[in-house]
């Protein structure tokens, strides 16, 4: 018999709103759209200065880490607010992969030293599991031979920026590997989302330290990643809606604002409804993760099942309703569409989460 869980709190606290304002101000200085586009064309897509300001300057890399281990001792609710703003700016920083996914994996292990390093922001971590793997899904592992790791892993998000890789092995262990070791090769792969690049990791006798059991650590990490990814998708959708409304108010045709045409009003009204619903689903997931709710798996699956297609729809509408200017490389809307498309398969597709949700609530397929 399951116990009755507390009602979720979907509202933002004063502290969360203050955090939002601070992060938005910082990103306005560091992640101007033109600068982000320029960075994606370079060989170094990650913005190290923005990461340093977020992680070291504001201490946001350690939000999920207890104070006793050098973190801020906050919750997934605060991390979700940060991710909303990072999504709004399509910031090319490894926050989701390091401060959430890798950190959650370490919280399930005996690795206080690594947690403190990631919480300080001075080092970046990456879980060596392909970005498309859903919580509980099967993933590739590497061999352990004489205490060294051998194997190849692909689709690892932000591996190029990582200082330490958390690698699941065939023996059931999770191992910490220094990314700059001579036996480790990280090669960039073609990625649709240029602001969150993926890479292939080849381990050829890499020295490693076992830090815990892989199964519970990976599942915990991917569940948090999927749940908080919905907040990033919310930020993407909100930016797409806000900027499209602003553009349609300014753009004129037949001597009247384009936004005054009824057909476009209907499209924007529908998008607004979808975005509001996404906010509810994302906040519910963040609140469930923060409180350790028994319904956290349901909340995460529901959030991803809904948020992923909404973010893609919002970005597609932004591209179309910006007309010709939206089709140009100089306009940032393509960054949002690519991030939304990439996010739609990250940590499981919407379809896989709908299947998981059906199983969790015992809803039999027809």
Short mmCIF file of C-alpha atoms in Angstrom, two decimals:
data_model
loop_
_atom_site.label_atom_id
_atom_site.label_comp_id
_atom_site.label_asym_id
_atom_site.label_seq_id
_atom_site.Cartn_x
_atom_site.Cartn_y
_atom_site.Cartn_z
CA UNK A 1 0.00 0.00 0.00
CA UNK A 2 1.44 3.36 -1.04
CA UNK A 3 1.38 6.35 1.28
CA UNK A 4 -0.30 9.59 0.29
CA UNK A 5 2.37 12.00 -0.95
CA UNK A 6 2.36 15.68 -0.12
CA UNK A 7 0.90 18.09 -2.67
CA UNK A 8 3.59 19.45 -4.98
CA UNK A 9 4.54 23.10 -4.69
CA UNK A 10 4.68 24.51 -8.22
CA UNK A 11 5.18 28.14 -7.24
CA UNK A 12 8.56 29.87 -7.17
CA UNK A 13 9.80 31.12 -3.83
CA UNK A 14 11.29 34.58 -3.35
CA UNK A 15 14.73 33.01 -3.13
CA UNK A 16 14.20 31.16 -6.40
CA UNK A 17 13.08 34.32 -8.15
CA UNK A 18 16.14 36.15 -6.82
CA UNK A 19 18.33 33.31 -8.10
CA UNK A 20 16.65 33.56 -11.49
CA UNK A 21 17.31 37.30 -11.71
CA UNK A 22 20.97 36.86 -10.79
CA UNK A 23 21.53 34.08 -13.33
CA UNK A 24 19.70 35.99 -16.06
CA UNK A 25 21.83 39.07 -15.46
CA UNK A 26 25.01 37.01 -15.59
CA UNK A 27 23.99 35.28 -18.81
CA UNK A 28 23.07 38.61 -20.40
CA UNK A 29 26.72 39.60 -19.96
CA UNK A 30 28.26 36.28 -21.01
CA UNK A 31 25.88 34.65 -23.51
CA UNK A 32 24.89 37.27 -26.03
CA UNK A 33 23.28 35.43 -28.99
CA UNK A 34 25.86 36.74 -31.46
CA UNK A 35 28.68 35.53 -29.21
CA UNK A 36 27.10 32.10 -28.82
CA UNK A 37 26.78 31.77 -32.60
CA UNK A 38 30.40 32.80 -33.06
CA UNK A 39 31.52 30.30 -30.45
CA UNK A 40 29.68 27.42 -32.17
CA UNK A 41 31.70 28.18 -35.31
CA UNK A 42 34.97 27.90 -33.41
CA UNK A 43 36.82 24.81 -32.28
CA UNK A 44 35.94 25.54 -28.65
CA UNK A 45 32.14 25.59 -28.26
CA UNK A 46 32.15 25.57 -24.46
CA UNK A 47 32.18 29.02 -22.83
CA UNK A 48 34.76 28.65 -20.07
CA UNK A 49 34.31 32.20 -18.81
CA UNK A 50 30.56 31.80 -18.42
CA UNK A 51 31.09 28.48 -16.65
CA UNK A 52 33.61 30.03 -14.27
CA UNK A 53 31.20 32.85 -13.47
CA UNK A 54 28.34 30.43 -12.82
CA UNK A 55 30.28 27.72 -11.02
CA UNK A 56 32.95 29.56 -9.09
CA UNK A 57 31.54 33.08 -8.97
CA UNK A 58 27.98 32.13 -7.96
CA UNK A 59 28.64 28.65 -6.56
CA UNK A 60 25.95 27.08 -8.72
CA UNK A 61 27.92 23.94 -9.59
CA UNK A 62 27.40 22.71 -6.03
CA UNK A 63 23.67 23.33 -5.62
CA UNK A 64 22.90 19.61 -5.26
CA UNK A 65 25.91 18.85 -3.07
CA UNK A 66 25.51 18.90 0.74
CA UNK A 67 27.31 21.68 2.58
CA UNK A 68 29.38 19.12 4.47
CA UNK A 69 30.89 18.06 1.14
CA UNK A 70 31.62 21.58 -0.06
CA UNK A 71 28.37 22.33 -1.83
CA UNK A 72 25.47 24.72 -1.35
CA UNK A 73 23.06 22.19 0.11
CA UNK A 74 20.20 23.37 -2.09
CA UNK A 75 17.69 21.20 -3.99
CA UNK A 76 16.56 20.27 -7.47
CA UNK A 77 14.13 23.20 -7.38
CA UNK A 78 16.97 25.72 -7.38
CA UNK A 79 18.87 23.74 -10.01
CA UNK A 80 15.73 23.76 -12.15
CA UNK A 81 15.56 27.56 -12.00
CA UNK A 82 19.17 27.76 -13.17
CA UNK A 83 18.42 25.38 -16.03
CA UNK A 84 15.42 27.42 -17.12
CA UNK A 85 17.69 30.42 -17.58
CA UNK A 86 20.42 28.37 -19.25
CA UNK A 87 17.81 27.07 -21.69
CA UNK A 88 16.56 30.58 -22.34
CA UNK A 89 20.10 31.59 -23.32
CA UNK A 90 21.13 28.24 -24.94
CA UNK A 91 24.25 28.72 -22.84
CA UNK A 92 27.16 26.53 -24.01
CA UNK A 93 28.14 25.39 -20.52
CA UNK A 94 28.22 21.84 -19.06
CA UNK A 95 25.83 22.57 -16.20
CA UNK A 96 23.32 19.79 -16.82
CA UNK A 97 25.98 17.20 -17.52
CA UNK A 98 28.36 18.10 -14.67
CA UNK A 99 26.42 19.89 -11.93
CA UNK A 100 23.38 17.61 -12.26
CA UNK A 101 24.07 14.26 -13.97
CA UNK A 102 27.68 13.61 -12.93
CA UNK A 103 27.02 15.07 -9.48
CA UNK A 104 23.98 12.83 -8.94
CA UNK A 105 26.03 9.79 -9.94
CA UNK A 106 28.69 10.71 -7.40
CA UNK A 107 26.08 11.26 -4.68
CA UNK A 108 25.22 7.57 -5.05
CA UNK A 109 28.88 6.59 -4.57
CA UNK A 110 31.64 6.97 -2.02
CA UNK A 111 33.46 9.82 -3.73
CA UNK A 112 33.42 12.83 -1.44
CA UNK A 113 36.66 14.19 -2.89
CA UNK A 114 35.30 14.24 -6.44
CA UNK A 115 32.01 15.75 -5.26
CA UNK A 116 33.87 18.61 -3.60
CA UNK A 117 35.88 19.22 -6.76
CA UNK A 118 32.79 19.32 -8.97
CA UNK A 119 30.92 21.46 -6.44
CA UNK A 120 33.69 24.05 -6.50
CA UNK A 121 33.42 24.33 -10.26
CA UNK A 122 37.15 24.01 -10.70
CA UNK A 123 36.69 20.61 -12.32
CA UNK A 124 34.02 19.34 -14.70
CA UNK A 125 32.60 15.85 -14.68
CA UNK A 126 30.79 13.81 -17.32
CA UNK A 127 28.95 10.52 -16.99
CA UNK A 128 30.17 8.30 -19.82
CA UNK A 129 26.71 7.14 -20.87
CA UNK A 130 25.28 8.13 -24.26
CA UNK A 131 23.05 11.19 -24.12
CA UNK A 132 20.07 9.35 -25.60
CA UNK A 133 19.81 6.73 -22.83
CA UNK A 134 16.68 6.95 -20.68
CA UNK A 135 16.60 6.26 -16.93
CA UNK A 136 16.70 2.51 -16.49
CA UNK A 137 17.72 1.97 -20.12
CA UNK A 138 20.50 -0.33 -21.29
CA UNK A 139 23.82 1.38 -21.92
CA UNK A 140 27.27 0.38 -23.10
CA UNK A 141 30.02 -0.52 -20.67
CA UNK A 142 33.78 -1.07 -20.91
CA UNK A 143 36.06 -3.96 -19.92
CA UNK A 144 38.19 -4.07 -16.79
CA UNK A 145 41.57 -5.74 -17.23
CA UNK A 146 44.11 -5.62 -14.45
CA UNK A 147 42.60 -2.49 -12.94
CA UNK A 148 42.59 -0.64 -16.29
CA UNK A 149 39.65 0.15 -18.56
CA UNK A 150 39.35 -0.81 -22.22
CA UNK A 151 36.54 0.06 -24.59
CA UNK A 152 34.76 2.66 -26.67
CA UNK A 153 31.77 4.79 -25.75
CA UNK A 154 29.91 7.15 -28.09
CA UNK A 155 27.50 10.04 -27.80
CA UNK A 156 28.92 11.32 -24.50
CA UNK A 157 27.67 14.86 -23.93
CA UNK A 158 30.24 17.50 -22.93
CA UNK A 159 33.03 14.92 -22.74
CA UNK A 160 35.33 17.39 -24.49
CA UNK A 161 35.00 19.79 -21.55
CA UNK A 162 35.29 17.17 -18.81
CA UNK A 163 38.23 16.78 -16.44
CA UNK A 164 36.97 13.50 -15.02
CA UNK A 165 34.86 10.81 -16.69
CA UNK A 166 32.56 8.51 -14.72
CA UNK A 167 32.64 5.23 -16.62
CA UNK A 168 30.38 2.19 -16.05
CA UNK A 169 32.17 -1.13 -16.53
CA UNK A 170 31.16 -4.72 -17.23
CA UNK A 171 31.94 -5.78 -13.67
CA UNK A 172 29.12 -3.57 -12.41
CA UNK A 173 31.36 -0.84 -11.05
CA UNK A 174 31.45 2.87 -11.76
CA UNK A 175 35.01 4.12 -12.30
CA UNK A 176 36.52 7.60 -12.22
CA UNK A 177 38.99 8.26 -15.04
CA UNK A 178 41.09 11.36 -15.63
CA UNK A 179 40.04 12.70 -19.04
CA UNK A 180 43.53 13.97 -19.88
CA UNK A 181 45.24 10.64 -19.23
CA UNK A 182 47.35 9.31 -22.06
CA UNK A 183 45.21 6.20 -22.49
CA UNK A 184 42.04 8.27 -22.95
CA UNK A 185 41.07 9.69 -26.33
CA UNK A 186 38.11 12.04 -26.70
CA UNK A 187 37.06 12.73 -30.29
CA UNK A 188 34.28 15.15 -31.23
CA UNK A 189 31.31 13.66 -33.08
CA UNK A 190 28.94 15.42 -35.44
CA UNK A 191 26.22 16.95 -33.29
CA UNK A 192 23.03 18.74 -34.29
CA UNK A 193 23.21 20.88 -31.16
CA UNK A 194 26.42 22.86 -31.46
CA UNK A 195 26.06 24.25 -27.93
CA UNK A 196 26.11 20.81 -26.27
CA UNK A 197 28.58 18.76 -28.30
CA UNK A 198 28.92 15.00 -27.98
CA UNK A 199 32.07 12.94 -28.34
CA UNK A 200 33.47 9.44 -28.65
CA UNK A 201 35.58 8.25 -25.73
CA UNK A 202 38.16 5.51 -26.30
CA UNK A 203 39.84 3.91 -23.29
CA UNK A 204 42.98 1.94 -24.05
CA UNK A 205 44.22 0.71 -20.69
CA UNK A 206 43.20 3.82 -18.78
CA UNK A 207 43.95 3.91 -15.07
CA UNK A 208 40.75 4.10 -13.07
CA UNK A 209 39.42 4.17 -9.53
CA UNK A 210 36.27 2.30 -8.61
CA UNK A 211 33.96 4.64 -6.73
CA UNK A 212 30.75 2.63 -6.45
CA UNK A 213 28.15 0.45 -8.14
CA UNK A 214 27.18 1.60 -11.61
CA UNK A 215 23.53 0.51 -11.77
CA UNK A 216 22.05 2.67 -8.97
CA UNK A 217 24.39 5.58 -9.70
CA UNK A 218 23.58 5.69 -13.42
CA UNK A 219 19.87 5.33 -12.84
CA UNK A 220 19.83 8.11 -10.25
CA UNK A 221 21.88 10.37 -12.50
CA UNK A 222 19.75 9.81 -15.61
CA UNK A 223 16.51 10.28 -13.67
CA UNK A 224 17.68 13.65 -12.37
CA UNK A 225 18.97 14.57 -15.82
CA UNK A 226 15.65 13.74 -17.46
CA UNK A 227 13.62 15.50 -14.78
CA UNK A 228 15.61 18.73 -14.83
CA UNK A 229 16.00 18.70 -18.61
CA UNK A 230 12.30 19.59 -18.67
CA UNK A 231 13.20 22.91 -17.02
CA UNK A 232 15.76 23.61 -19.72
CA UNK A 233 13.11 22.79 -22.33
CA UNK A 234 10.75 25.19 -20.55
CA UNK A 235 13.35 27.94 -20.89
CA UNK A 236 13.71 27.19 -24.60
CA UNK A 237 9.96 27.35 -25.12
CA UNK A 238 9.58 30.58 -23.14
CA UNK A 239 12.32 32.31 -25.13
CA UNK A 240 10.79 31.14 -28.42
CA UNK A 241 7.34 32.40 -27.45
CA UNK A 242 8.53 35.72 -26.00
CA UNK A 243 10.77 36.60 -28.93
CA UNK A 244 8.16 35.59 -31.49
CA UNK A 245 5.48 37.75 -29.85
CA UNK A 246 7.91 40.67 -29.72
CA UNK A 247 8.84 40.29 -33.39
CA UNK A 248 5.22 40.00 -34.54
CA UNK A 249 4.33 43.20 -32.69
CA UNK A 250 7.07 45.07 -34.56
CA UNK A 251 6.80 43.46 -38.03
CA UNK A 252 4.19 45.19 -40.18
CA UNK A 253 2.31 44.06 -43.26
CA UNK A 254 -0.41 46.03 -45.05
CA UNK A 255 0.40 48.84 -42.61
CA UNK A 256 -0.55 46.86 -39.50
CA UNK A 257 1.39 44.64 -37.07
CA UNK A 258 1.60 41.05 -38.27
CA UNK A 259 0.71 39.90 -34.78
CA UNK A 260 -2.74 41.40 -35.23
CA UNK A 261 -3.78 38.76 -37.75
CA UNK A 262 -6.21 36.31 -36.18
CA UNK A 263 -4.58 33.16 -37.55
CA UNK A 264 -1.27 34.08 -35.91
CA UNK A 265 -3.00 34.99 -32.65
CA UNK A 266 -4.46 31.49 -32.52
CA UNK A 267 -1.06 29.89 -33.06
CA UNK A 268 0.52 32.01 -30.35
CA UNK A 269 -2.34 31.35 -27.92
CA UNK A 270 -1.90 27.61 -28.41
CA UNK A 271 1.83 27.90 -27.86
CA UNK A 272 1.26 29.92 -24.70
CA UNK A 273 -1.01 27.19 -23.32
CA UNK A 274 1.54 24.50 -24.11
CA UNK A 275 4.30 26.51 -22.43
CA UNK A 276 2.25 27.08 -19.28
CA UNK A 277 1.49 23.38 -19.09
CA UNK A 278 5.17 22.61 -19.55
CA UNK A 279 6.01 24.88 -16.63
CA UNK A 280 3.63 22.92 -14.41
CA UNK A 281 5.09 19.57 -15.49
CA UNK A 282 8.70 20.75 -15.11
CA UNK A 283 8.09 22.30 -11.70
CA UNK A 284 6.32 19.15 -10.54
CA UNK A 285 9.31 17.03 -11.56
CA UNK A 286 11.78 19.35 -9.84
CA UNK A 287 9.69 19.45 -6.67
CA UNK A 288 9.30 15.65 -6.62
CA UNK A 289 13.06 15.14 -7.03
CA UNK A 290 13.80 17.74 -4.37
CA UNK A 291 11.49 16.13 -1.83
CA UNK A 292 12.42 12.54 -2.61
CA UNK A 293 8.78 11.86 -3.45
CA UNK A 294 7.60 8.31 -4.02
CA UNK A 295 6.03 9.66 -7.20
CA UNK A 296 9.29 11.08 -8.56
CA UNK A 297 9.53 8.49 -11.34
CA UNK A 298 6.02 9.35 -12.46
CA UNK A 299 6.71 13.09 -12.31
CA UNK A 300 9.90 12.76 -14.36
CA UNK A 301 8.31 10.56 -17.01
CA UNK A 302 5.32 12.90 -17.28
CA UNK A 303 7.52 15.99 -17.56
CA UNK A 304 9.65 14.54 -20.35
CA UNK A 305 6.68 13.08 -22.21
CA UNK A 306 5.16 16.57 -22.36
CA UNK A 307 8.08 19.02 -22.39
CA UNK A 308 10.13 17.55 -25.23
CA UNK A 309 7.55 18.00 -28.03
CA UNK A 310 6.50 21.41 -26.71
CA UNK A 311 10.06 22.75 -26.86
CA UNK A 312 10.41 21.52 -30.44
CA UNK A 313 7.03 22.99 -31.42
CA UNK A 314 7.87 26.35 -29.84
CA UNK A 315 11.20 26.56 -31.68
CA UNK A 316 9.59 25.51 -34.96
CA UNK A 317 6.91 28.17 -34.58
CA UNK A 318 9.57 30.77 -33.79
CA UNK A 319 11.48 29.84 -36.93
CA UNK A 320 8.40 29.98 -39.15
CA UNK A 321 6.87 33.13 -37.70
CA UNK A 322 10.15 35.04 -37.92
CA UNK A 323 9.82 34.40 -41.67
CA UNK A 324 12.92 35.02 -43.79
CA UNK A 325 15.05 36.45 -40.98
CA UNK A 326 14.50 33.28 -38.97
CA UNK A 327 16.08 31.23 -41.73
CA UNK A 328 19.41 33.05 -41.51
CA UNK A 329 22.45 31.83 -39.59
CA UNK A 330 22.86 35.24 -37.97
CA UNK A 331 19.54 34.98 -36.13
CA UNK A 332 19.76 32.83 -32.97
CA UNK A 333 16.49 30.94 -33.50
CA UNK A 334 18.34 28.07 -35.18
CA UNK A 335 20.30 27.51 -31.97
CA UNK A 336 17.04 27.01 -30.08
CA UNK A 337 15.58 24.67 -32.68
CA UNK A 338 18.73 22.53 -32.69
CA UNK A 339 18.89 22.41 -28.89
CA UNK A 340 15.18 21.53 -28.70
CA UNK A 341 15.60 18.76 -31.28
CA UNK A 342 18.65 17.35 -29.51
CA UNK A 343 16.91 17.60 -26.12
CA UNK A 344 13.93 15.67 -27.51
CA UNK A 345 16.06 12.51 -27.62
CA UNK A 346 18.24 13.26 -24.58
CA UNK A 347 17.69 10.95 -21.60
CA UNK A 348 14.97 9.14 -23.52
CA UNK A 349 12.44 10.18 -26.15
CA UNK A 350 8.95 11.37 -25.30
CA UNK A 351 7.66 8.03 -26.55
CA UNK A 352 9.89 6.05 -24.23
CA UNK A 353 8.79 8.19 -21.31
CA UNK A 354 5.13 7.69 -22.21
CA UNK A 355 5.73 3.94 -22.15
CA UNK A 356 7.48 4.23 -18.80
CA UNK A 357 4.63 6.35 -17.45
CA UNK A 358 2.04 3.84 -18.57
CA UNK A 359 3.91 1.06 -16.78
CA UNK A 360 4.32 3.13 -13.61
CA UNK A 361 0.58 3.86 -13.33
CA UNK A 362 -0.40 0.37 -14.51
CA UNK A 363 -2.09 1.60 -17.67
CA UNK A 364 -2.24 -1.34 -20.04
CA UNK A 365 -1.66 -0.84 -23.75
CA UNK A 366 -4.79 -1.42 -25.91
#
